[in-house]
Amino acid sequence: MRKVKLAIIYYSSTGANYTMSKWAEAAAESSGVEVKRLIVKETAPQAAIEGNEGWKKFRETIAKQETEATLDDLEWADILIFSVPTRYGNLPSQVQSFFDTTGGLWFQGKLANKVVSGLSSAMNPHGGQETTLQALYKTMIHWGCVIVPAGYTADEIFAAGGNPAGASATVDMEGNIKDEDKIKAAVEHQVKRTIDIGSRLVSQ
């Protein structure tokens, strides 16, 4: 039986979702799947990045070392885990722009039946964490994916704030995650749950 293929695709401006993607990667690797961890291409104007010290620092250091997600990665994966911050309760424009290039894959049915789950972050618990993941899942419904939310499936989800759509972090202006240990445990649970369900579907 071939290895299940998982792509962890994230966007981050100041680093929180980068951190969450790393936690997801470690949890996935311990589950024995083949993993790619990829960043969504930055499309914001340089002037906007320069105006935020945390954003500028992330772009100048970590982001330069990351591999950008491509359409080939979407086609390659059996399972997709997205980690994205909220923008007014919606997806960041960078992520939406990436999704807007997937029409060809969608038309050919190459995104259908993939197993998907999402992670998110905001500056406060009511800053769009749930609606951002719901916005993500709307696209996944159009793709024909099998969505695996966190649900209330473990104590770790309750401890991390109880967002049933997916593990979500509250962060400060510098991108530091509050209650880091609790969020990490929730991410690990959600990733392993998604892989468990995805692996069973892939093996059919």
Coordinates of C-alpha atoms in Angstrom, one line a residue:
M1 CA 0.0 0.0 0.0
R2 CA 1.4 3.4 -1.0
K3 CA 2.0 6.1 1.6
V4 CA -0.8 8.7 2.1
K5 CA 0.3 12.1 0.8
L6 CA -0.4 15.2 2.9
A7 CA 0.2 18.8 1.9
I8 CA 0.2 21.4 4.7
I9 CA -0.4 24.8 3.1
Y10 CA -0.2 27.9 5.1
Y11 CA -0.1 31.7 4.9
S12 CA 1.5 33.8 7.6
S13 CA 2.4 37.5 7.9
T14 CA 4.0 37.6 11.3
G15 CA 4.6 33.9 12.0
A16 CA 1.7 32.4 14.0
N17 CA 0.5 30.2 11.2
Y18 CA 4.1 29.3 10.3
T19 CA 4.4 27.9 13.8
M20 CA 1.1 26.1 13.6
S21 CA 2.2 24.6 10.3
K22 CA 5.4 23.3 11.9
W23 CA 3.4 21.6 14.7
A24 CA 1.1 20.1 12.0
E25 CA 4.1 18.8 10.1
A26 CA 5.6 17.2 13.2
A27 CA 2.3 15.5 14.1
A28 CA 1.9 14.3 10.5
E29 CA 5.4 12.9 10.3
S30 CA 4.9 10.9 13.5
S31 CA 1.8 9.4 11.8
G32 CA 3.9 7.9 8.9
V33 CA 2.5 9.9 6.0
E34 CA 4.5 11.6 3.2
V35 CA 4.4 15.3 4.0
K36 CA 5.0 18.6 2.2
R37 CA 4.8 21.9 4.1
L38 CA 4.3 24.9 1.8
I39 CA 3.7 28.6 2.0
V40 CA 1.2 30.6 -0.1
K41 CA 2.9 33.2 -2.2
E42 CA 3.0 36.7 -0.8
T43 CA 1.1 39.2 -3.0
A44 CA 0.8 42.2 -0.7
P45 CA 2.5 45.5 -1.8
Q46 CA 6.0 45.9 -0.3
A47 CA 4.9 49.2 1.2
A48 CA 2.3 47.4 3.3
I49 CA 4.9 44.9 4.5
E50 CA 7.4 47.6 5.3
G51 CA 4.8 49.3 7.5
N52 CA 4.5 46.4 9.9
E53 CA 7.8 45.4 11.6
G54 CA 6.7 41.9 12.4
W55 CA 5.5 41.3 8.9
K56 CA 8.7 42.7 7.5
K57 CA 10.9 40.6 9.8
F58 CA 9.0 37.4 8.9
R59 CA 9.4 38.1 5.2
E60 CA 13.1 38.9 5.5
T61 CA 14.0 35.8 7.5
I62 CA 11.7 32.8 7.7
A63 CA 9.5 33.2 4.6
K64 CA 12.6 33.4 2.2
Q65 CA 13.5 29.8 3.2
E66 CA 10.0 28.4 2.6
T67 CA 8.8 26.5 -0.5
E68 CA 5.8 28.1 -2.2
A69 CA 2.6 26.1 -2.9
T70 CA 1.7 25.3 -6.5
L71 CA -1.2 23.7 -8.3
D72 CA 0.9 20.6 -8.7
D73 CA 1.0 20.2 -4.9
L74 CA -2.8 20.4 -4.7
E75 CA -3.1 17.6 -7.3
W76 CA -0.4 15.5 -5.6
A77 CA -1.9 15.5 -2.1
D78 CA -4.5 13.0 -0.8
I79 CA -5.0 15.2 2.3
L80 CA -4.8 19.0 2.6
I81 CA -4.4 20.9 5.8
F82 CA -4.6 24.7 5.6
S83 CA -3.4 27.1 8.3
V84 CA -4.5 30.7 7.6
P85 CA -5.0 33.8 9.7
T86 CA -8.3 35.8 9.5
R87 CA -8.8 39.0 7.6
Y88 CA -12.0 40.6 8.8
G89 CA -13.5 37.1 9.3
N90 CA -12.5 36.0 5.8
L91 CA -9.5 34.4 4.1
P92 CA -6.4 36.5 3.4
S93 CA -6.4 37.8 -0.1
Q94 CA -3.1 35.9 -0.7
V95 CA -4.9 32.6 -0.1
Q96 CA -8.0 33.5 -2.1
S97 CA -5.8 34.5 -5.0
F98 CA -4.2 31.1 -4.9
F99 CA -7.6 29.4 -4.8
D100 CA -8.7 31.6 -7.8
T101 CA -6.0 29.8 -9.9
T102 CA -7.4 26.4 -9.3
G103 CA -10.2 26.5 -11.9
G104 CA -8.5 24.1 -14.3
L105 CA -7.9 21.5 -11.6
W106 CA -11.5 21.9 -10.4
F107 CA -12.9 21.6 -14.0
Q108 CA -10.9 18.3 -14.5
G109 CA -12.2 16.9 -11.2
K110 CA -8.7 16.7 -9.8
L111 CA -9.6 18.4 -6.5
A112 CA -12.6 16.2 -5.7
N113 CA -12.5 13.7 -2.9
K114 CA -9.5 15.1 -1.2
V115 CA -9.7 15.2 2.6
V116 CA -9.3 18.7 4.0
S117 CA -9.1 20.4 7.4
G118 CA -8.3 23.9 8.5
L119 CA -6.4 25.8 11.2
S120 CA -6.6 29.5 11.9
S121 CA -5.6 32.5 14.1
A122 CA -6.8 36.0 15.1
M123 CA -5.9 38.7 17.5
N124 CA -8.8 37.8 19.8
P125 CA -11.1 34.7 20.2
H126 CA -14.0 36.6 18.5
G127 CA -12.0 38.1 15.7
G128 CA -13.1 35.7 12.9
Q129 CA -11.5 32.4 13.8
E130 CA -14.7 30.4 13.1
T131 CA -15.9 32.4 10.1
T132 CA -12.4 32.2 8.5
L133 CA -12.5 28.5 8.6
Q134 CA -16.1 28.4 7.3
A135 CA -14.9 30.6 4.4
L136 CA -12.1 28.1 3.7
Y137 CA -14.6 25.2 3.8
K138 CA -16.9 27.0 1.3
T139 CA -14.2 26.7 -1.3
M140 CA -13.6 23.1 -0.3
I141 CA -17.3 22.3 -0.8
H142 CA -17.0 23.6 -4.4
W143 CA -14.0 21.4 -5.0
G144 CA -15.9 18.4 -3.8
C145 CA -13.6 17.7 -0.8
V146 CA -14.3 15.7 2.3
I147 CA -14.1 18.2 5.2
V148 CA -12.8 17.0 8.5
P149 CA -13.4 19.6 11.2
A150 CA -12.0 19.4 14.7
G151 CA -15.4 19.0 16.1
Y152 CA -15.7 18.4 19.8
T153 CA -13.7 15.2 19.5
A154 CA -11.1 15.6 22.3
D155 CA -10.4 17.4 25.5
E156 CA -7.6 19.3 23.7
I157 CA -10.2 21.1 21.5
F158 CA -12.1 22.3 24.5
A159 CA -8.9 23.4 26.3
A160 CA -7.8 25.4 23.2
G161 CA -11.0 27.5 23.1
G162 CA -13.5 25.0 21.7
N163 CA -13.7 26.0 18.0
P164 CA -15.3 23.0 16.3
A165 CA -14.3 24.2 12.9
G166 CA -10.7 23.8 13.6
A167 CA -7.9 24.5 16.1
S168 CA -7.4 28.3 16.2
A169 CA -4.9 30.5 18.0
T170 CA -5.2 33.9 19.6
V171 CA -2.0 35.9 18.8
D172 CA -0.5 39.2 19.7
M173 CA 0.8 41.9 17.3
E174 CA 4.2 40.1 17.0
G175 CA 2.6 36.8 16.0
N176 CA 3.2 35.2 19.4
I177 CA 0.6 32.5 20.2
K178 CA -1.2 32.7 23.5
D179 CA -1.7 29.4 25.5
E180 CA 0.8 27.9 23.1
D181 CA 0.8 24.4 24.7
K182 CA -2.9 24.1 24.5
I183 CA -3.1 25.2 20.9
K184 CA -0.3 22.9 19.9
A185 CA -2.1 19.9 21.5
A186 CA -5.3 20.8 19.7
V187 CA -3.4 21.1 16.3
E188 CA -1.8 17.7 16.9
H189 CA -5.1 16.1 17.7
Q190 CA -6.8 17.6 14.6
V191 CA -4.0 16.6 12.3
K192 CA -3.9 13.0 13.5
R193 CA -7.7 12.8 13.3
T194 CA -7.7 14.1 9.7
I195 CA -4.9 11.7 8.8
D196 CA -6.8 8.8 10.4
I197 CA -10.0 9.5 8.5
G198 CA -8.1 10.4 5.3
S199 CA -6.1 7.3 5.3
R200 CA -9.1 5.1 5.6
L201 CA -10.7 6.8 2.6
V202 CA -7.6 6.7 0.5
S203 CA -7.2 2.9 1.1
Q204 CA -10.7 2.2 -0.3

